PDB file of C-alpha atoms in Angstrom:
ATOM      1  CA  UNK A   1      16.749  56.051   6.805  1.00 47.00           C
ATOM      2  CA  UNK A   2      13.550  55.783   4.826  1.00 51.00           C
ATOM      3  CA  UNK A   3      10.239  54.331   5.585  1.00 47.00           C
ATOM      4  CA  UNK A   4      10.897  50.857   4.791  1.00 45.00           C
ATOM      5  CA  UNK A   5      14.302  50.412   6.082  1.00 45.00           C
ATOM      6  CA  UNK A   6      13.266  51.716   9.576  1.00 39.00           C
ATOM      7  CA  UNK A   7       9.939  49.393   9.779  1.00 37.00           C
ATOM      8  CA  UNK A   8      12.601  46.252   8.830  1.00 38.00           C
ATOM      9  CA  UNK A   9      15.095  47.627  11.745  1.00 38.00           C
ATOM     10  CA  UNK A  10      11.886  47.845  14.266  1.00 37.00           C
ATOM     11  CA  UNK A  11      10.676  44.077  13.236  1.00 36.00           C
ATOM     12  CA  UNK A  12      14.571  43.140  13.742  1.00 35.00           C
ATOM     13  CA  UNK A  13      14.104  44.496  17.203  1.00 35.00           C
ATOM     14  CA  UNK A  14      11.035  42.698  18.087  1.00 39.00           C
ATOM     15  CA  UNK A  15      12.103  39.171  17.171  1.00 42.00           C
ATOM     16  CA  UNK A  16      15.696  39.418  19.008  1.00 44.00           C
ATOM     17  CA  UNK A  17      13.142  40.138  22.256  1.00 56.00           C
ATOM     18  CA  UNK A  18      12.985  37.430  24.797  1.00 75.00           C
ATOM     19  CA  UNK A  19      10.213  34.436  23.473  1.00 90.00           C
ATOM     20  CA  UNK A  20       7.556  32.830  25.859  1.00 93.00           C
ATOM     21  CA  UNK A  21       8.753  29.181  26.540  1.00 95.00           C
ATOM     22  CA  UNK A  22       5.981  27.974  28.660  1.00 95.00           C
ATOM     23  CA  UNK A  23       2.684  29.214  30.368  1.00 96.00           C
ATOM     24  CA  UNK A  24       1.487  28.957  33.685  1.00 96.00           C
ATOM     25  CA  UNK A  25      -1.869  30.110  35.375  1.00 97.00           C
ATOM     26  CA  UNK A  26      -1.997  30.336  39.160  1.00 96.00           C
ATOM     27  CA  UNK A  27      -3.729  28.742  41.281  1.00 96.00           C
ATOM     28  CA  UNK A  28      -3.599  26.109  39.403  1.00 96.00           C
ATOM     29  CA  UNK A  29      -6.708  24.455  40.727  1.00 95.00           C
ATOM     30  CA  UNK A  30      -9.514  26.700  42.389  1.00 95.00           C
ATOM     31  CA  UNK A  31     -13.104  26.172  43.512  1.00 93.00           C
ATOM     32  CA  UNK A  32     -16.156  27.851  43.530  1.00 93.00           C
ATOM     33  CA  UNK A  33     -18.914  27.719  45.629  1.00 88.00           C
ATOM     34  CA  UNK A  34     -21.956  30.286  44.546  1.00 89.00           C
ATOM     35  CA  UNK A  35     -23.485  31.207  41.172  1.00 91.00           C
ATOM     36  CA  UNK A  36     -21.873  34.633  40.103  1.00 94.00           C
ATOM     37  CA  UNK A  37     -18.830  34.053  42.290  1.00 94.00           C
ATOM     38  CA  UNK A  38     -15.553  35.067  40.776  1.00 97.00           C
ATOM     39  CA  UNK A  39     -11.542  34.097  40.926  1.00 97.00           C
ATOM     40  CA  UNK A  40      -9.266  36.057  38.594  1.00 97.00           C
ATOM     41  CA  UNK A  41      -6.660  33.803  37.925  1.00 97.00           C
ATOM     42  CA  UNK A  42      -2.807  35.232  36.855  1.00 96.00           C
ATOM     43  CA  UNK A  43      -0.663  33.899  33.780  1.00 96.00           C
ATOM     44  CA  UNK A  44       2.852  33.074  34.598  1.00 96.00           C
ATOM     45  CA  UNK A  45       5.611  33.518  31.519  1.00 96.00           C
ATOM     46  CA  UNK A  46       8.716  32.108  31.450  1.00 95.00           C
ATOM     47  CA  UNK A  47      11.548  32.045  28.794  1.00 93.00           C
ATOM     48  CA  UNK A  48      13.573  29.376  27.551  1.00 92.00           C
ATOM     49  CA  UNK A  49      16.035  29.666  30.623  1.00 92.00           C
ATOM     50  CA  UNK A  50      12.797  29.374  32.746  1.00 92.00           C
ATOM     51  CA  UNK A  51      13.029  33.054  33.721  1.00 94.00           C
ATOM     52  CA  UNK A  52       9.599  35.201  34.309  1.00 93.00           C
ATOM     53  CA  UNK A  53       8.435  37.581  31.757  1.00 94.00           C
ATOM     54  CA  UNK A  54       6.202  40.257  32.319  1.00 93.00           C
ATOM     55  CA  UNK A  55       3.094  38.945  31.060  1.00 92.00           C
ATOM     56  CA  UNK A  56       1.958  42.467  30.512  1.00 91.00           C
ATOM     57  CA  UNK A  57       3.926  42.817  27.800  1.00 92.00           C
ATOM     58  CA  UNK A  58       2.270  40.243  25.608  1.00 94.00           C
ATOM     59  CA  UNK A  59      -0.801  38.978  24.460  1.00 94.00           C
ATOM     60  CA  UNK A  60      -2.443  36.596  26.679  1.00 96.00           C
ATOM     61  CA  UNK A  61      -5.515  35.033  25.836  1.00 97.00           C
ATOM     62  CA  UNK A  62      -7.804  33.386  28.604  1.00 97.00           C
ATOM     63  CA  UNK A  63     -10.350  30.323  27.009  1.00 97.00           C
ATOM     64  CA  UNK A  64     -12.744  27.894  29.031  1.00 97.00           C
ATOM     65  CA  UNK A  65     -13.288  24.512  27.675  1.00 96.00           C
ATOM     66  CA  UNK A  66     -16.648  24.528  29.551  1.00 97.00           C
ATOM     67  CA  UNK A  67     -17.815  28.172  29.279  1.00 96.00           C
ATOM     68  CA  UNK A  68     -21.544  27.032  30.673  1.00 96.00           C
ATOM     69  CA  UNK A  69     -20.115  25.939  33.669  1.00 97.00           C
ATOM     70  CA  UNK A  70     -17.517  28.487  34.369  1.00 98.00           C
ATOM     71  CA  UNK A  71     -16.565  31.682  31.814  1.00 98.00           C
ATOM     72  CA  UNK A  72     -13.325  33.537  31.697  1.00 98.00           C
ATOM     73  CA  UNK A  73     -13.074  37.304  30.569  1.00 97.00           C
ATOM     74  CA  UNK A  74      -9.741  38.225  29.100  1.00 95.00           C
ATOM     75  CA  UNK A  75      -8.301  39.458  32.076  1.00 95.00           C
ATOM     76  CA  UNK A  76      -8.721  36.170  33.450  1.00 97.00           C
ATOM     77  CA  UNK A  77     -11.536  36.478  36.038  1.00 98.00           C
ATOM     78  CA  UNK A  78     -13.110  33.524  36.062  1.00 98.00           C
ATOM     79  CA  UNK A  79     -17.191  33.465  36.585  1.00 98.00           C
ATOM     80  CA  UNK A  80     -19.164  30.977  38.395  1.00 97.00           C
ATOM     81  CA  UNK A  81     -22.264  29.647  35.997  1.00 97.00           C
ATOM     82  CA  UNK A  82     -23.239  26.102  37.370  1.00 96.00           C
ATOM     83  CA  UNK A  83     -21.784  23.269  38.862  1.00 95.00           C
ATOM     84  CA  UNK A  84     -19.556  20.908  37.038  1.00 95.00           C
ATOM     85  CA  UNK A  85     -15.591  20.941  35.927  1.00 96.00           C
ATOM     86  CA  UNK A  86     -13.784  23.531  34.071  1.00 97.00           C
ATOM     87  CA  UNK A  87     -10.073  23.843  32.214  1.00 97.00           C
ATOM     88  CA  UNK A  88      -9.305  27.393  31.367  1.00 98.00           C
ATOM     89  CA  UNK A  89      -6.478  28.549  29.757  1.00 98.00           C
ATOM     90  CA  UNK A  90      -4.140  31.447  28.985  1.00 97.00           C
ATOM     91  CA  UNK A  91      -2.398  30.891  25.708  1.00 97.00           C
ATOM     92  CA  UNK A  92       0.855  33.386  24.227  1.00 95.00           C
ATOM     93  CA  UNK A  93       0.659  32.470  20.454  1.00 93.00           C
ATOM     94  CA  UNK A  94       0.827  28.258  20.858  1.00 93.00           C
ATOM     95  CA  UNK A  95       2.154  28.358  24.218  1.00 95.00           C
ATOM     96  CA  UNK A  96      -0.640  27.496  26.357  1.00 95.00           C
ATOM     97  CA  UNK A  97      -1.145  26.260  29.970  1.00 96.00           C
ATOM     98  CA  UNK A  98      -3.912  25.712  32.038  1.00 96.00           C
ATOM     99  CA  UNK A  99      -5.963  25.470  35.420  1.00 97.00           C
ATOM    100  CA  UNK A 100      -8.470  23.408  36.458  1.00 97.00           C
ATOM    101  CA  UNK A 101     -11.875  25.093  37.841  1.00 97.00           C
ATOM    102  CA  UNK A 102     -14.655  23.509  39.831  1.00 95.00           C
ATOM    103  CA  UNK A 103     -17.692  25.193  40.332  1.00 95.00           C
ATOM    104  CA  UNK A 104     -19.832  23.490  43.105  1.00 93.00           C
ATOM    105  CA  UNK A 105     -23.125  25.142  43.394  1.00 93.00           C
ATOM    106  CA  UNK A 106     -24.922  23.753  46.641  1.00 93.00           C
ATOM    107  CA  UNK A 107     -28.777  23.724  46.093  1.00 93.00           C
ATOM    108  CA  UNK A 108     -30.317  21.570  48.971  1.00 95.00           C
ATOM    109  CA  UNK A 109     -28.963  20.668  52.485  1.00 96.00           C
ATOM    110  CA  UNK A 110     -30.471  17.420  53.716  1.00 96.00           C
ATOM    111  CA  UNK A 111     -30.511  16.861  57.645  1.00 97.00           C
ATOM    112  CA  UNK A 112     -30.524  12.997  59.175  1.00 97.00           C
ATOM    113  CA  UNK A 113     -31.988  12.068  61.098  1.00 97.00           C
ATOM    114  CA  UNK A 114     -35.100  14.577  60.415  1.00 97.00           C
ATOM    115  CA  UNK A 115     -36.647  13.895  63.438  1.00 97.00           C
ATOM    116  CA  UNK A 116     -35.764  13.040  66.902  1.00 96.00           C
ATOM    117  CA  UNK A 117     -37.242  13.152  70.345  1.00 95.00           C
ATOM    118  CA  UNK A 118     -35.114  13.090  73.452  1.00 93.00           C
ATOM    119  CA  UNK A 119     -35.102  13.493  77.039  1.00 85.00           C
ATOM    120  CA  UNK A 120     -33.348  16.072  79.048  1.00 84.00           C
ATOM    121  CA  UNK A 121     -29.397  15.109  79.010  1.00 86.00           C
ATOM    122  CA  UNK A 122     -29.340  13.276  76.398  1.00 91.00           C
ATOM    123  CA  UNK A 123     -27.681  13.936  72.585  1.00 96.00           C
ATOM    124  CA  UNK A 124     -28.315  13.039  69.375  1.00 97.00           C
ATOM    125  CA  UNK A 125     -25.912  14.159  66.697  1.00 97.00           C
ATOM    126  CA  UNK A 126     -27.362  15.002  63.093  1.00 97.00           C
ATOM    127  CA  UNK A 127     -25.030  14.967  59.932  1.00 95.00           C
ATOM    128  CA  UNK A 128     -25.981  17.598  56.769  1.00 95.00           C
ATOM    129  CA  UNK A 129     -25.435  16.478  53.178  1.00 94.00           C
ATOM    130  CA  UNK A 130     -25.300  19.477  50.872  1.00 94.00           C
ATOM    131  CA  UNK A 131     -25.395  18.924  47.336  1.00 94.00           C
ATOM    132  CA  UNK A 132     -25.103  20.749  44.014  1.00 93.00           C
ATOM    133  CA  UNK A 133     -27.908  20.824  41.382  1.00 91.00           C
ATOM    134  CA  UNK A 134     -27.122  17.398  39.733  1.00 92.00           C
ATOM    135  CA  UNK A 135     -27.499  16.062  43.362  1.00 91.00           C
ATOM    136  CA  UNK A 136     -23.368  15.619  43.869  1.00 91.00           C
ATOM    137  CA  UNK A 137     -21.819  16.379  47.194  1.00 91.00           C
ATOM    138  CA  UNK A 138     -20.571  20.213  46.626  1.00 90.00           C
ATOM    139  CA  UNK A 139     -16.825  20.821  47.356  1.00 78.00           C
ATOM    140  CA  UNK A 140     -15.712  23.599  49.478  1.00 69.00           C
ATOM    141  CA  UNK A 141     -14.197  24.760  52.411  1.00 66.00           C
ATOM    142  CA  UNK A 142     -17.190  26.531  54.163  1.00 71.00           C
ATOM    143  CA  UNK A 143     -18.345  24.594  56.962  1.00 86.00           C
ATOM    144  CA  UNK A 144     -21.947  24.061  57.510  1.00 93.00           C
ATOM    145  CA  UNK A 145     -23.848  26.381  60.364  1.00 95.00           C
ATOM    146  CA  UNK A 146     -25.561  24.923  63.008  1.00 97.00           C
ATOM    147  CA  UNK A 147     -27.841  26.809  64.994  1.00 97.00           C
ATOM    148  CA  UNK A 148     -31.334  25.618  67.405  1.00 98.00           C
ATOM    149  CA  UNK A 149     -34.896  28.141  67.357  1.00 98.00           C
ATOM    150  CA  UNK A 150     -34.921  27.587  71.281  1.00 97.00           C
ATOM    151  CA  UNK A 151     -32.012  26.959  73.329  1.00 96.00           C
ATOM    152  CA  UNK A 152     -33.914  26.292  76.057  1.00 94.00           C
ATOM    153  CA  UNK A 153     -35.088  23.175  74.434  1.00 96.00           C
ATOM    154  CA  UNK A 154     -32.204  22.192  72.645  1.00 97.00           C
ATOM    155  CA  UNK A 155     -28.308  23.266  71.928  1.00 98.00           C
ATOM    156  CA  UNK A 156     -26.496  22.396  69.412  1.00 98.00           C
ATOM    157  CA  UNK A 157     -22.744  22.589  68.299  1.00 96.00           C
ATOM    158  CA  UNK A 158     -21.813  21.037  64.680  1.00 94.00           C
ATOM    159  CA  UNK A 159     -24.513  18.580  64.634  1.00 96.00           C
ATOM    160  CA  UNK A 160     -24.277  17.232  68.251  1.00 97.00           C
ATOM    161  CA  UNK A 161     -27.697  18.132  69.910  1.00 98.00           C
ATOM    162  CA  UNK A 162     -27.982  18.330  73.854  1.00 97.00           C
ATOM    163  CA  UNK A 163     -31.415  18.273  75.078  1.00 95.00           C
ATOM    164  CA  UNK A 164     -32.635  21.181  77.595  1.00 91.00           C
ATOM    165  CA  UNK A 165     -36.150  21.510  78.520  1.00 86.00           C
ATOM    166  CA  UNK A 166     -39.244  19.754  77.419  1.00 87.00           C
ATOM    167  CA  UNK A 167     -40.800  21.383  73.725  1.00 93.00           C
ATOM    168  CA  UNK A 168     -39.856  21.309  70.365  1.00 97.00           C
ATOM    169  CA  UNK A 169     -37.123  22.953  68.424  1.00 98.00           C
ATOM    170  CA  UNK A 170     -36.201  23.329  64.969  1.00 98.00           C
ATOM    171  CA  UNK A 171     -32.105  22.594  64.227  1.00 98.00           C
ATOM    172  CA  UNK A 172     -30.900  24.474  61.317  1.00 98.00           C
ATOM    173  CA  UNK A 173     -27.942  23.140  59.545  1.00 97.00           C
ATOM    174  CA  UNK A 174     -26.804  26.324  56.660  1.00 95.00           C
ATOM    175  CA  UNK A 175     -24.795  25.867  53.727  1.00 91.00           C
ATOM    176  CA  UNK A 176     -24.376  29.859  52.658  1.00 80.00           C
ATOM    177  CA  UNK A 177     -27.804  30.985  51.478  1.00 85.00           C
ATOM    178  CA  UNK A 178     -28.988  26.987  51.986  1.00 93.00           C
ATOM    179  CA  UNK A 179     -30.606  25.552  54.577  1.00 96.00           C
ATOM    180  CA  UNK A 180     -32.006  21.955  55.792  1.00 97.00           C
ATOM    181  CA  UNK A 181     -33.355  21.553  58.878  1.00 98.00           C
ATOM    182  CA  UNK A 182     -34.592  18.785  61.808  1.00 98.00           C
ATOM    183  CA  UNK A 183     -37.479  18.920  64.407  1.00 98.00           C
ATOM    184  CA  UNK A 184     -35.877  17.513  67.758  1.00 98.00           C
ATOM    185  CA  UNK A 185     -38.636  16.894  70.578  1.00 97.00           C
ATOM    186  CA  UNK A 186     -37.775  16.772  73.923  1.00 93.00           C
ATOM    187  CA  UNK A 187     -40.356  14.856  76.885  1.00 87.00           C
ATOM    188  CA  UNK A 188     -40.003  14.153  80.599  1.00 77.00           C
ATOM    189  CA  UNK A 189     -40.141  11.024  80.912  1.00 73.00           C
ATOM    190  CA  UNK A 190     -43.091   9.547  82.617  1.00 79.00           C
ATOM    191  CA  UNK A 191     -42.785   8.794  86.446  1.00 82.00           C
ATOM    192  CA  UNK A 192     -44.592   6.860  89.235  1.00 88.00           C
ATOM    193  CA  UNK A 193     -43.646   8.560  91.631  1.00 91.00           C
ATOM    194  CA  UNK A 194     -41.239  11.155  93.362  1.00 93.00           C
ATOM    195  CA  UNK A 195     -39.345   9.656  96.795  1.00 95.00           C
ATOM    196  CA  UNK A 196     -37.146  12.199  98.875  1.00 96.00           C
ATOM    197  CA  UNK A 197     -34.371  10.905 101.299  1.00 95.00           C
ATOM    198  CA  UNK A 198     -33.864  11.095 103.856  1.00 96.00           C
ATOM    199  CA  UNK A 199     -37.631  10.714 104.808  1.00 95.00           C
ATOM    200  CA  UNK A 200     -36.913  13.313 107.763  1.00 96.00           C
ATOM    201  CA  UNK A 201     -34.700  15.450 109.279  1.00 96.00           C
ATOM    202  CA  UNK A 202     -33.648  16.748 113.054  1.00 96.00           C
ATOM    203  CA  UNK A 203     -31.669  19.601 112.692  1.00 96.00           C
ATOM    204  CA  UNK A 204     -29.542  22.162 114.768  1.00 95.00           C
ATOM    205  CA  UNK A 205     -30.302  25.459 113.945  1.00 95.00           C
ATOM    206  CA  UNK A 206     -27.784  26.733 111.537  1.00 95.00           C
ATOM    207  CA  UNK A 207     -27.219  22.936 110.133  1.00 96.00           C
ATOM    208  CA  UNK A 208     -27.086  21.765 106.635  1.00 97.00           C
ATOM    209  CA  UNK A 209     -28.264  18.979 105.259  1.00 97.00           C
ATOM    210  CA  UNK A 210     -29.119  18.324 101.583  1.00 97.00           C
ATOM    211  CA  UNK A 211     -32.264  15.972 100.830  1.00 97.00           C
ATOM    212  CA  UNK A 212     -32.068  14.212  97.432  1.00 96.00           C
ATOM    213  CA  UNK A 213     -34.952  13.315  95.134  1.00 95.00           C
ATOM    214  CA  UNK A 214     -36.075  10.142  93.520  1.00 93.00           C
ATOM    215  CA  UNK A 215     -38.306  10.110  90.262  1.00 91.00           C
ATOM    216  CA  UNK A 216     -39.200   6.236  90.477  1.00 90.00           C
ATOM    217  CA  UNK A 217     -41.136   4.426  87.764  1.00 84.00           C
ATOM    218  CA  UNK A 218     -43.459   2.212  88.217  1.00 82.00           C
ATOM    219  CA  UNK A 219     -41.152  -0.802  88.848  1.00 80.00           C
ATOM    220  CA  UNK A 220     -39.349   1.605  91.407  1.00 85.00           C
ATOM    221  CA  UNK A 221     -36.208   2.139  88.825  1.00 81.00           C
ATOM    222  CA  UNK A 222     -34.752   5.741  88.830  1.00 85.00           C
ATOM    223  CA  UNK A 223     -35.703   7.920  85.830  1.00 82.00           C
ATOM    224  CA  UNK A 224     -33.307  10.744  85.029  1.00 75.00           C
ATOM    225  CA  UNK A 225     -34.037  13.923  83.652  1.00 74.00           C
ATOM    226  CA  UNK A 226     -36.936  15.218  86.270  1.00 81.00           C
ATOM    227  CA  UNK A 227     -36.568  18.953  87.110  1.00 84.00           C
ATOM    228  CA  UNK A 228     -37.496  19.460  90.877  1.00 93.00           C
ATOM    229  CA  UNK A 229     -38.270  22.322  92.955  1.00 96.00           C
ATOM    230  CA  UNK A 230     -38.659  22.743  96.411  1.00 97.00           C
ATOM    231  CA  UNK A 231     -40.772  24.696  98.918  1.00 97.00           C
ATOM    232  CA  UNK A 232     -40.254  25.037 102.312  1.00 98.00           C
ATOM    233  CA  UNK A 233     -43.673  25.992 104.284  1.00 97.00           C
ATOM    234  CA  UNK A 234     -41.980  28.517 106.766  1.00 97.00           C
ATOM    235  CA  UNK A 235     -38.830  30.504 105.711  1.00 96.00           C
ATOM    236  CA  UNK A 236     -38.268  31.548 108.754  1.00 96.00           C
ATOM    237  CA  UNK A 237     -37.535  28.108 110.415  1.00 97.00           C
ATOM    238  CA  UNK A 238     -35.787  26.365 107.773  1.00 97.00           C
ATOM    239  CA  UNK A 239     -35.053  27.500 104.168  1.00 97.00           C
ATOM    240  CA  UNK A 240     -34.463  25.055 100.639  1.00 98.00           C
ATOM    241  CA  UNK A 241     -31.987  25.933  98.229  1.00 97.00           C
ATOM    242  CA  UNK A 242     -32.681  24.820  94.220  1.00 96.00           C
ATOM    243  CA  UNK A 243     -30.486  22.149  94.656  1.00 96.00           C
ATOM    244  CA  UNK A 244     -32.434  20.723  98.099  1.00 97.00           C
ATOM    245  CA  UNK A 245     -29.942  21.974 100.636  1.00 97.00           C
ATOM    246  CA  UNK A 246     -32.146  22.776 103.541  1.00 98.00           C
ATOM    247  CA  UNK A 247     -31.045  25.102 106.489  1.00 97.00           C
ATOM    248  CA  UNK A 248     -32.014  25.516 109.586  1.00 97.00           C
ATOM    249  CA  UNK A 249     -33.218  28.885 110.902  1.00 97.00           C
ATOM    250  CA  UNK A 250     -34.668  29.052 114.199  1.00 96.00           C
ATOM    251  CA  UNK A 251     -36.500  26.829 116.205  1.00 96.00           C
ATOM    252  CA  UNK A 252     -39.555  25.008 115.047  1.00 96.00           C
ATOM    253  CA  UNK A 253     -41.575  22.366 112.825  1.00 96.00           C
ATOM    254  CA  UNK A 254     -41.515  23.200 108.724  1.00 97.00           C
ATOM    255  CA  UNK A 255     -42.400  20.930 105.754  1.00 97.00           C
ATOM    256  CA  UNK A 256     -39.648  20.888 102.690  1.00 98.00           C
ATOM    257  CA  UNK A 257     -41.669  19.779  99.405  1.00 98.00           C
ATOM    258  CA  UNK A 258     -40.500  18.707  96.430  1.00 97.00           C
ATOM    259  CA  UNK A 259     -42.506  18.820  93.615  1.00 96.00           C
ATOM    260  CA  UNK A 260     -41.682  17.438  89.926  1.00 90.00           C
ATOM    261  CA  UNK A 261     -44.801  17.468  86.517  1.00 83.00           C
ATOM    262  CA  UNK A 262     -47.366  17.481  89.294  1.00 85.00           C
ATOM    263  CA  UNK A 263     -45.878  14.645  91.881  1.00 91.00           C
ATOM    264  CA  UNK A 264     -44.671  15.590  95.046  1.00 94.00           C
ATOM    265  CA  UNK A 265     -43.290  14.196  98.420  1.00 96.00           C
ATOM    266  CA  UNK A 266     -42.861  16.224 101.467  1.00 97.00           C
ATOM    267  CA  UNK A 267     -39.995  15.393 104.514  1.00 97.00           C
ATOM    268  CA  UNK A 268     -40.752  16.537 108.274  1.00 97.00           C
ATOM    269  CA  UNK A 269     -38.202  19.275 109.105  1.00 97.00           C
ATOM    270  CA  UNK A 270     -37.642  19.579 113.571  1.00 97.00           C
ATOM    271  CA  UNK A 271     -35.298  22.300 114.058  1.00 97.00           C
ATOM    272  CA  UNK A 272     -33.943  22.473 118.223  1.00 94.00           C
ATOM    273  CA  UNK A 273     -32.455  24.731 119.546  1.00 82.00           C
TER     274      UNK A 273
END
């Protein structure tokens, strides 16, 4: 067989191979969320009995109708360049199909309220916008991080805040390498007066008996969120717990104070026998 008449039998060979009836690209939709991130997306042949070819064994050519948003190498690995809306696709010869890219870029996370100022108990919950460069909402599945600078002042778990402790903290809301952010104050509230019941005790020794204090405005209404301690003025008679349990020792006279942002009221302790 000479030159010719083998190149002829080769080319005969070729076209009785299987043709590409359609295109695919999977996934068929994808998002990215960073400048510079990547997704290398996969071609999908099929013939004209909807079979799968190996696309290795053809030419497959990867465009991007918006290359300035997102660009597409010709392995298909699809780059990240700003936010907006992409359709790249891998073409065989005129058989072509496509997948639709979205590249959402957050710039700026916004935290609202930006300010709040609490007492001790209560909550306030803050919501984060994060948007792209063009000042859209960014798509993606990352949540947004929460986290507080003191969490003795303030906790807080996505976006509900629980105030602690008087003092200020700063509540961070992150969107990957974004951040927005809210100052949360938290005050006592201001008092009258502190009023412990019962007003005295006679105790047993080894008795129990828990006294409970009263923060009292000025119109005499109960105002939450007063830390108290107590003091007893001899151990050895009749101890306090934190929580105003008091508990008879031994025989004896003691004083049990309690004592709240410089207000206190004291309660006669007798302890018999």
């Amino acid at each position: 067989m000479n030159r010719s008449a083998w190149f002829l039998a080769a080319m005969a060979v070729v076209g009785c191979g299987p043709s590409v009836k359609s295109v695919g690209v999977e996934p068929a939709q994808t998002t990215l969320s960073a400048k510079g991130a990547t997704r290398t997306l996969r071609a999908v042949l099929r013939d004209v009995k909807g079979k799968p070819l190996d696309a290795a064994k053809f030419k497959v050519t990867w465009t991007s109708a918006a290359a300035s948003v997102a660009s597409v190498d010709e392995s298909g690995t699809v780059t990240a360049i700003r936010s907006g809306e992409a359709q790249v696709v891998a073409a065989v010869g005129e058989v072509r199909g496509g997948a639709h890219v979205t590249v959402s870029i957050p710039t700026t996370v916004t935290v609202a309220p930006a300010a709040g100022e609490l007492r001790p108990g209560q909550a306030l919950v803050l919501s984060a916008a994060v948007l792209d460069e063009f000042g859209k909402p960014v798509v993606g599945p990352a949540p947004v991080t929460w986290t507080s600078s003191d969490g003795a002042i303030a906790t807080v778990s996505e976006g509900r805040v629980i105030a602690v402790g008087p003092g200020t903290a700063t509540v961070t809301a992150a969107f990957g390498g974004v951040r927005g952010t809210a100052q949360v104050s938290v005050k006592l509230p201001e008092f009258a007066k502190l009023v412990v019941k019962p007003a005295k005790l006679h105790l047993r020794r080894g008795d129990t008996i828990r006294l409970r204090a009263e923060p009292l405005d000025r119109s005499g209404h109960p105002v939450g969120g007063v830390g108290v301690t107590w003091r007893s003025s001899d151990g050895r008679i009749a101890t306090v717990a934190a929580d105003g349990s008091v508990h008879a020792m031994k025989k004896g006279k003691v004083k049990v104070t309690a004592t709240a942002s410089g207000k206190s009221a004291t309660v006669p302790v007798v302890v018999a026998k």
